[in-house]
Coordinates of C-alpha atoms and ligand atoms in Angstrom, one line a residue:
M545 CA 12.7 -3.0 16.2
S546 CA 13.9 -0.8 13.2
K547 CA 11.1 -2.0 10.2
R548 CA 12.7 -2.8 7.0
I549 CA 11.0 -0.7 3.8
L550 CA 11.8 -2.4 0.4
I551 CA 11.2 -0.8 -2.7
L552 CA 11.2 -1.5 -6.3
P553 CA 11.2 1.2 -8.6
G554 CA 11.2 -0.8 -11.6
D555 CA 10.1 -0.1 -15.1
G556 CA 9.5 2.9 -17.6
I557 CA 7.5 5.6 -15.3
G558 CA 8.7 3.4 -11.8
P559 CA 11.8 4.8 -11.0
E560 CA 10.8 8.4 -11.3
V561 CA 8.0 7.8 -9.5
T562 CA 9.6 5.7 -6.6
G563 CA 12.4 8.6 -6.8
S564 CA 9.9 11.2 -5.6
A565 CA 8.7 8.1 -2.6
I566 CA 12.1 8.5 -1.5
E567 CA 12.4 11.1 -0.8
L568 CA 9.9 11.3 1.2
L569 CA 10.6 9.1 3.2
S570 CA 13.7 10.2 4.0
F571 CA 12.6 13.4 4.5
L572 CA 9.7 11.0 6.8
Q573 CA 12.5 9.8 8.2
S574 CA 15.2 12.5 10.3
F575 CA 11.8 15.4 9.6
F576 CA 10.1 12.1 12.7
S577 CA 13.4 10.3 14.1
L578 CA 11.4 7.7 12.5
D579 CA 12.5 3.8 12.8
L580 CA 13.8 2.3 10.1
T581 CA 16.0 1.0 7.2
F582 CA 15.3 1.4 3.2
K583 CA 16.4 -0.7 1.3
I584 CA 16.6 -0.7 -3.4
E585 CA 16.6 -3.5 -5.7
D586 CA 15.9 -4.8 -9.1
V587 CA 12.9 -5.7 -10.8
G588 CA 10.5 -6.6 -14.2
G589 CA 12.4 -5.7 -17.2
T590 CA 14.7 -3.6 -15.5
A591 CA 16.4 -7.0 -13.6
F592 CA 15.3 -9.2 -16.7
D593 CA 18.1 -7.5 -18.2
K594 CA 20.7 -7.5 -15.9
T595 CA 20.2 -11.3 -14.8
G596 CA 18.6 -12.6 -17.2
Y597 CA 15.7 -12.6 -14.6
P598 CA 12.0 -10.3 -13.8
L599 CA 12.4 -11.6 -9.8
P600 CA 15.9 -12.2 -9.5
I601 CA 16.4 -14.5 -6.4
K602 CA 18.1 -11.6 -4.3
T603 CA 15.0 -9.6 -4.8
L604 CA 13.2 -12.1 -3.7
E605 CA 15.2 -12.5 -0.1
E606 CA 15.1 -9.0 0.6
A607 CA 10.9 -9.0 -0.4
K608 CA 11.2 -11.4 2.4
K609 CA 12.5 -9.6 5.1
S610 CA 10.7 -6.6 4.5
D611 CA 8.2 -4.9 6.0
A612 CA 6.7 -3.2 3.8
I613 CA 7.7 -3.2 -0.2
L614 CA 7.2 -0.3 -2.9
F615 CA 6.9 -1.5 -6.0
G616 CA 6.9 1.2 -8.7
A617 CA 5.8 -0.1 -12.2
V618 CA 6.8 -2.6 -14.6
G619 CA 7.0 -3.4 -18.3
G620 CA 7.2 -1.9 -21.3
P621 CA 6.9 -3.0 -24.7
Q622 CA 11.3 -4.2 -25.6
W623 CA 9.9 -6.7 -23.1
E624 CA 6.6 -8.2 -25.3
S625 CA 7.8 -11.2 -27.5
L626 CA 10.1 -12.5 -24.2
D627 CA 8.7 -16.1 -23.0
W628 CA 5.3 -15.9 -20.8
D629 CA 7.9 -17.1 -17.2
K630 CA 10.4 -14.5 -18.6
R631 CA 8.0 -10.7 -18.6
P632 CA 8.0 -8.6 -16.1
E633 CA 4.3 -8.9 -15.4
Q634 CA 6.2 -11.9 -13.5
A635 CA 8.0 -11.0 -10.6
L636 CA 4.1 -9.4 -9.9
L637 CA 3.2 -12.4 -8.7
G638 CA 5.7 -14.3 -7.7
L639 CA 6.3 -11.6 -5.3
R640 CA 2.4 -12.1 -4.7
K641 CA 2.5 -15.7 -4.4
E642 CA 5.4 -16.2 -2.5
L643 CA 4.3 -13.7 0.4
G644 CA 0.9 -15.3 -0.1
L645 CA -0.2 -11.6 -0.6
F646 CA -4.2 -12.4 -0.5
A647 CA -5.9 -9.1 -0.1
N648 CA -6.1 -6.6 -1.8
L649 CA -7.3 -2.9 -0.7
R650 CA -8.0 -0.1 -3.5
P651 CA -9.5 2.8 -2.3
A652 CA -11.1 5.0 -5.1
F653 CA -11.2 8.3 -3.8
L654 CA -12.5 12.1 -5.2
F655 CA -10.3 15.1 -5.4
N656 CA -13.3 17.3 -5.4
E657 CA -11.5 20.0 -7.2
L658 CA -10.3 16.9 -9.5
A659 CA -14.7 16.0 -9.7
S660 CA -13.6 18.1 -13.8
A661 CA -11.2 15.1 -14.3
S662 CA -14.1 12.4 -14.1
P663 CA -16.2 10.6 -16.7
I664 CA -18.7 10.9 -14.4
K665 CA -21.0 14.1 -13.7
K666 CA -20.1 15.9 -10.4
E667 CA -23.3 15.2 -8.3
I668 CA -22.5 11.8 -9.0
I669 CA -18.7 11.8 -7.5
D670 CA -19.0 13.9 -5.0
N671 CA -17.4 13.1 -2.3
L672 CA -16.1 9.2 -3.8
N673 CA -14.8 7.1 -1.3
I674 CA -14.9 3.3 -1.7
L675 CA -12.6 0.4 -1.0
I676 CA -12.8 -2.5 -2.4
V677 CA -11.2 -5.2 -1.4
R678 CA -10.4 -8.3 -3.7
E679 CA -9.3 -11.5 -3.1
L680 CA -5.9 -12.0 -4.6
T681 CA -4.1 -15.2 -4.9
G682 CA -7.1 -17.6 -5.1
G683 CA -9.7 -17.9 -7.7
I684 CA -10.4 -18.6 -11.2
Y685 CA -6.5 -17.3 -12.1
F686 CA -5.1 -20.2 -9.9
G687 CA -7.9 -22.7 -9.9
E688 CA -7.1 -26.5 -11.4
P689 CA -7.8 -28.3 -13.9
R690 CA -6.8 -25.4 -16.5
G691 CA -5.7 -26.0 -19.8
I692 CA -6.7 -25.3 -23.3
N693 CA -7.4 -29.0 -25.0
S694 CA -6.5 -28.8 -28.8
S695 CA -7.5 -32.0 -30.1
S696 CA -11.0 -32.2 -28.5
N697 CA -13.7 -31.3 -31.8
P698 CA -14.3 -28.6 -31.4
P699 CA -10.6 -27.1 -29.5
S700 CA -11.9 -26.2 -25.5
A701 CA -10.5 -24.5 -23.1
F702 CA -11.3 -24.5 -19.6
N703 CA -10.7 -23.6 -16.3
T704 CA -11.4 -24.2 -12.5
M705 CA -12.9 -20.8 -10.4
I706 CA -12.5 -22.9 -6.9
Y707 CA -12.4 -21.2 -3.3
D708 CA -12.3 -23.4 0.3
K709 CA -13.9 -21.9 3.4
N710 CA -10.6 -20.5 5.3
E711 CA -10.0 -18.4 2.0
I712 CA -13.3 -16.7 2.0
E713 CA -13.2 -16.3 5.6
R714 CA -10.0 -14.8 5.7
I715 CA -10.4 -11.9 3.2
G716 CA -13.8 -11.7 4.3
R717 CA -12.3 -11.1 8.3
I718 CA -9.5 -8.1 6.1
A719 CA -13.6 -6.0 4.3
F720 CA -15.2 -6.5 7.6
E721 CA -12.6 -4.7 10.2
S722 CA -12.0 -2.3 7.0
A723 CA -15.0 -1.3 6.8
M724 CA -15.3 -1.0 11.1
K725 CA -12.8 1.8 11.0
R726 CA -14.7 3.4 7.9
N727 CA -18.6 4.1 7.8
K728 CA -19.7 0.0 8.6
K729 CA -21.0 -0.6 5.7
L730 CA -20.6 -3.8 3.4
C731 CA -21.6 -5.1 -0.3
S732 CA -20.1 -8.6 -0.8
V733 CA -20.5 -9.0 -5.2
D734 CA -20.6 -12.3 -6.1
K735 CA -22.8 -14.3 -9.3
A736 CA -24.5 -16.4 -6.1
N737 CA -27.7 -16.4 -9.0
V738 CA -25.9 -18.9 -11.8
L739 CA -22.0 -20.1 -9.3
E740 CA -21.8 -22.7 -6.5
V741 CA -18.6 -20.9 -5.8
S742 CA -20.4 -17.7 -5.6
K743 CA -23.5 -19.8 -3.3
F744 CA -21.0 -20.8 -0.8
W745 CA -19.0 -17.4 -1.2
R746 CA -21.6 -15.3 0.2
E747 CA -22.8 -17.5 2.6
I748 CA -19.7 -18.0 4.3
I749 CA -19.1 -14.1 3.9
S750 CA -23.1 -14.0 5.6
N751 CA -22.0 -16.3 8.6
L752 CA -19.1 -14.0 9.6
S753 CA -20.7 -11.2 8.9
K754 CA -22.1 -12.0 13.2
D755 CA -19.2 -11.3 14.3
Y756 CA -19.3 -7.6 12.9
P757 CA -22.4 -7.0 14.0
E758 CA -21.7 -3.4 13.6
V759 CA -21.6 -4.4 10.1
E760 CA -24.4 -3.3 7.7
L761 CA -23.4 -6.5 5.3
T762 CA -25.4 -6.7 1.7
H763 CA -25.0 -8.8 -0.8
Q764 CA -24.9 -7.6 -4.3
L765 CA -24.6 -9.4 -8.2
A766 CA -22.5 -8.2 -10.1
D767 CA -23.1 -7.7 -13.4
N768 CA -25.2 -4.9 -11.3
T769 CA -21.9 -3.8 -9.3
A770 CA -20.7 -3.2 -12.9
M771 CA -24.0 -0.4 -13.3
Q772 CA -24.5 0.8 -10.1
L773 CA -20.9 1.4 -9.8
V774 CA -21.3 4.2 -12.3
L775 CA -24.8 5.2 -11.2
D776 CA -24.5 6.0 -7.8
P777 CA -21.1 5.5 -6.8
N778 CA -21.3 6.8 -2.8
Q779 CA -23.5 3.9 -2.0
F780 CA -20.8 1.9 -1.5
D781 CA -18.0 1.9 1.4
V782 CA -15.8 -1.3 1.5
I783 CA -16.9 -4.0 -1.2
V784 CA -14.6 -7.3 -1.1
S785 CA -15.4 -9.6 -3.5
S786 CA -13.2 -12.9 -5.0
N787 CA -10.2 -12.3 -7.5
L788 CA -11.8 -12.0 -10.6
F789 CA -15.3 -9.9 -9.7
G790 CA -12.8 -8.1 -7.5
D791 CA -10.0 -7.2 -11.2
I792 CA -13.3 -6.0 -13.2
L793 CA -15.0 -3.8 -10.7
S794 CA -11.7 -1.8 -8.6
D795 CA -10.8 -0.3 -12.8
I796 CA -14.8 0.9 -12.8
A797 CA -13.7 1.9 -9.5
A798 CA -11.0 3.3 -10.4
T799 CA -12.1 5.0 -13.8
L800 CA -14.3 6.8 -11.0
T801 CA -12.2 9.2 -10.0
G802 CA -10.3 10.2 -13.5
S803 CA -7.1 9.9 -12.2
I804 CA -5.4 6.9 -12.5
G805 CA -1.8 8.6 -11.3
M806 CA -4.2 9.0 -8.2
L807 CA -4.7 6.1 -7.0
P808 CA -3.1 3.2 -3.9
S809 CA -3.5 0.4 -3.9
A810 CA -1.8 -2.3 -0.9
S811 CA -1.4 -6.3 -1.3
L812 CA -0.9 -7.8 2.5
N813 CA -1.1 -11.2 4.0
S814 CA -1.6 -12.7 7.1
S815 CA 0.9 -11.0 9.6
S816 CA 0.5 -7.3 8.1
Q817 CA 3.8 -7.6 5.1
G818 CA 2.2 -5.8 2.2
M819 CA 3.9 -4.7 -1.0
Y820 CA 2.7 -0.9 -1.7
E821 CA 2.0 0.5 -5.3
P822 CA 0.4 2.7 -7.0
C823 CA -2.8 1.8 -10.1
H824 CA -1.5 2.1 -12.3
G825 CA 1.5 0.4 -14.8
S826 CA 4.9 2.1 -15.9
A827 CA 3.5 4.1 -18.2
P828 CA 5.4 4.0 -21.6
D829 CA 4.5 6.6 -23.5
I830 CA 5.6 9.0 -20.7
A831 CA 8.8 7.7 -19.6
G832 CA 11.9 9.5 -18.9
K833 CA 10.3 13.1 -19.6
N834 CA 9.7 14.0 -15.8
S835 CA 6.3 14.4 -16.0
A836 CA 4.7 12.0 -15.0
N837 CA 2.4 11.8 -11.4
P838 CA 4.1 10.6 -8.3
L839 CA 1.4 10.6 -5.8
A840 CA -0.7 7.9 -6.6
M841 CA 2.9 6.1 -5.3
I842 CA 2.8 8.9 -2.1
L843 CA -0.7 7.4 -1.2
S844 CA 0.7 3.4 -1.3
L845 CA 3.3 4.6 0.8
A846 CA 0.7 6.0 3.7
M847 CA -1.0 3.3 3.3
A848 CA 2.2 1.6 4.1
F849 CA 3.0 3.2 6.8
R850 CA -1.1 2.9 8.5
Y851 CA -0.7 -1.2 7.1
S852 CA 2.6 -2.4 7.7
L853 CA 4.6 0.1 9.8
N854 CA 2.2 0.3 12.5
N855 CA 2.9 4.9 12.1
N856 CA -1.3 5.8 11.9
Q857 CA 0.1 9.5 12.2
V858 CA 3.1 9.5 9.5
A859 CA 0.0 8.0 6.8
N860 CA -2.5 11.0 7.8
I861 CA 0.0 13.5 7.9
I862 CA 1.4 12.1 4.1
E863 CA -2.5 12.4 3.0
E864 CA -3.4 15.5 4.3
S865 CA 0.1 16.8 2.3
I866 CA -1.2 15.6 -0.7
K867 CA -5.7 17.1 0.4
N868 CA -3.6 20.7 0.8
F869 CA -0.9 20.6 -2.5
I870 CA -4.6 19.3 -4.5
S871 CA -6.0 22.4 -2.9
K872 CA -3.6 24.7 -3.2
G873 CA -4.0 24.5 -6.9
L874 CA -0.7 22.3 -7.5
R875 CA -1.2 19.9 -10.5
T876 CA 0.8 17.3 -12.8
H877 CA 0.6 17.6 -15.8
D878 CA -1.9 14.5 -15.9
I879 CA -4.6 16.9 -14.2
A880 CA -3.7 20.3 -14.9
S881 CA -6.6 21.6 -16.7
D882 CA -3.7 24.1 -17.9
A883 CA -0.7 24.6 -18.8
T884 CA 0.8 25.8 -15.6
F885 CA 1.8 22.4 -14.1
L886 CA 4.9 20.0 -11.6
R887 CA 7.6 18.0 -12.8
T888 CA 7.8 14.7 -11.0
D889 CA 10.8 15.8 -9.9
Q890 CA 8.8 18.0 -7.8
V891 CA 6.3 17.1 -6.3
A892 CA 8.3 15.7 -3.3
P893 CA 10.1 18.9 -2.2
K894 CA 6.4 20.5 -2.6
L895 CA 4.6 17.7 0.2
I896 CA 7.3 18.8 2.2
D897 CA 7.3 22.0 2.6
I898 CA 3.6 21.7 2.8
I899 CA 4.6 19.1 5.8
E900 CA 6.4 21.3 7.4
E901 CA 3.8 23.8 7.7
I902 CA 1.5 21.7 9.0
S903 CA 3.9 20.2 12.0
S904 CA 4.5 23.9 12.8
A905 CA 0.9 24.9 12.7
R906 CA 0.2 22.3 16.0
Ligands
NAD1113 P1 -0.5 2.7 -17.9 O1 -1.2 2.1 -16.3 O2 1.3 2.7 -17.6 O3 -0.5 4.0 -18.2 C1 -2.4 4.5 -19.0 C2 -1.9 5.9 -19.9 O4 -2.5 6.2 -18.2 C3 -1.2 6.4 -20.7 O5 -1.3 7.0 -21.3 C4 -0.4 6.3 -19.0 O6 0.5 7.5 -19.6 C5 -0.7 7.4 -18.3 N1 -0.7 7.5 -17.1 C6 -0.4 6.5 -16.6 N2 -0.1 6.5 -14.8 C7 0.6 8.1 -14.7 C8 1.3 8.6 -13.7 N3 1.5 8.3 -12.7 N4 0.9 10.1 -13.8 C9 1.3 10.3 -15.5 N5 0.0 9.1 -16.3 C10 0.7 8.9 -15.7 O7 -1.9 1.5 -19.0 P2 -1.0 0.8 -20.5 O8 -0.4 1.5 -21.0 O9 -2.2 -0.1 -20.1 O10 0.1 -0.5 -19.6 C11 1.4 -0.2 -19.9 C12 2.8 -1.3 -19.2 O11 2.7 -1.0 -17.5 C13 2.0 -2.9 -20.1 O12 3.9 -2.8 -20.0 C14 1.3 -2.9 -18.7 O13 1.7 -4.4 -18.8 C15 2.2 -2.9 -17.5 N6 1.1 -2.4 -16.4 C16 2.1 -2.4 -14.7 C17 1.4 -2.7 -14.2 C18 1.9 -3.2 -13.4 O14 2.8 -2.9 -12.6 N7 2.1 -3.0 -12.2 C19 0.2 -2.8 -14.3 C20 -0.5 -2.1 -15.1 C21 0.3 -2.0 -16.3

């Protein structure tokens, strides 16, 4: 059956980076005779300006019908004064919630040629390749009760950190299965020294490990992991953690690579439907200048082929073309060490040439 892709360009550089992904996708579709269809809809501030909603019903309905969603980025200064429920970011939260996207996969890897862009010494980050699996729809960000108690003396505020067994098991399975496809090492991160939720988390993950005897499981406290990611990141293969700790750790891991324009992500539900987006935001400072790096978006497209479209061959060739692109010395503005760089709209044509070269050499 034909696979459906929904493309949501969004705001700022979103339309520029998704534009590159669409160009590559159209090429891949005809070059490999792929049975897929794709549609484009509004989201974020752009959608709000047209409809009054950051996530219009039509966009949500199309998202529900899709196998994979390519999401550019949302947000920008012109929408910052809107009420909370109208803000562009609500589109992201709404899609995660409505589609049940509970598993966030964020690879952080380094192209060794770009090591000088990292703030960390080359010998520490060489060959960096980590996958962070973050629980995305539970934990303290969603737990009830929550609130601000202005009438108490002194005034106070509270949130609830809560996970049930099923929530921990389903994210744990994604992490163990990801580790099975990689170097078979999983580090589960918690704060079991101070939080009951973390003790429970550790117990469930340890029990689950009996189903994955080939995976070497370790546990680490979140504060230590934050430090270890900077001191010795290559000790990690896959890291799994709750929503809060995963949020912080995945940003640390992203920073190690030094180039936010290169990092993809996937958010999956239990039917392998997924939303794929670069880790960066809408970059209003460079929007409309044709200078954004679209590689994070294109690597997200590769993840969509791998996780939702069941096509490892296409995922591999996209990733190989990007490795080739970097090793040929091709650069975008953000990763260039001198004044020679490609504009956003020059990247997809180069990747298409490289894919044709790779394919004809086989
Ligand atoms: P940002 O990621 O948009 O930008 C941070 C810096 O990185 C900027 O200097 C930007 O120019 C640069 N940058 C980002 N992506 C790049 C790319 N592909 N190529 C070259 N350079 C790139 O983060 P920010 O400035 O904190 O946020 C800007 C807006 O984006 C805000 O409105 C924020 O809410 C929103 N945001 C959206 C998402 C999302 O849609 N998922 C994520 C983060 C931030």
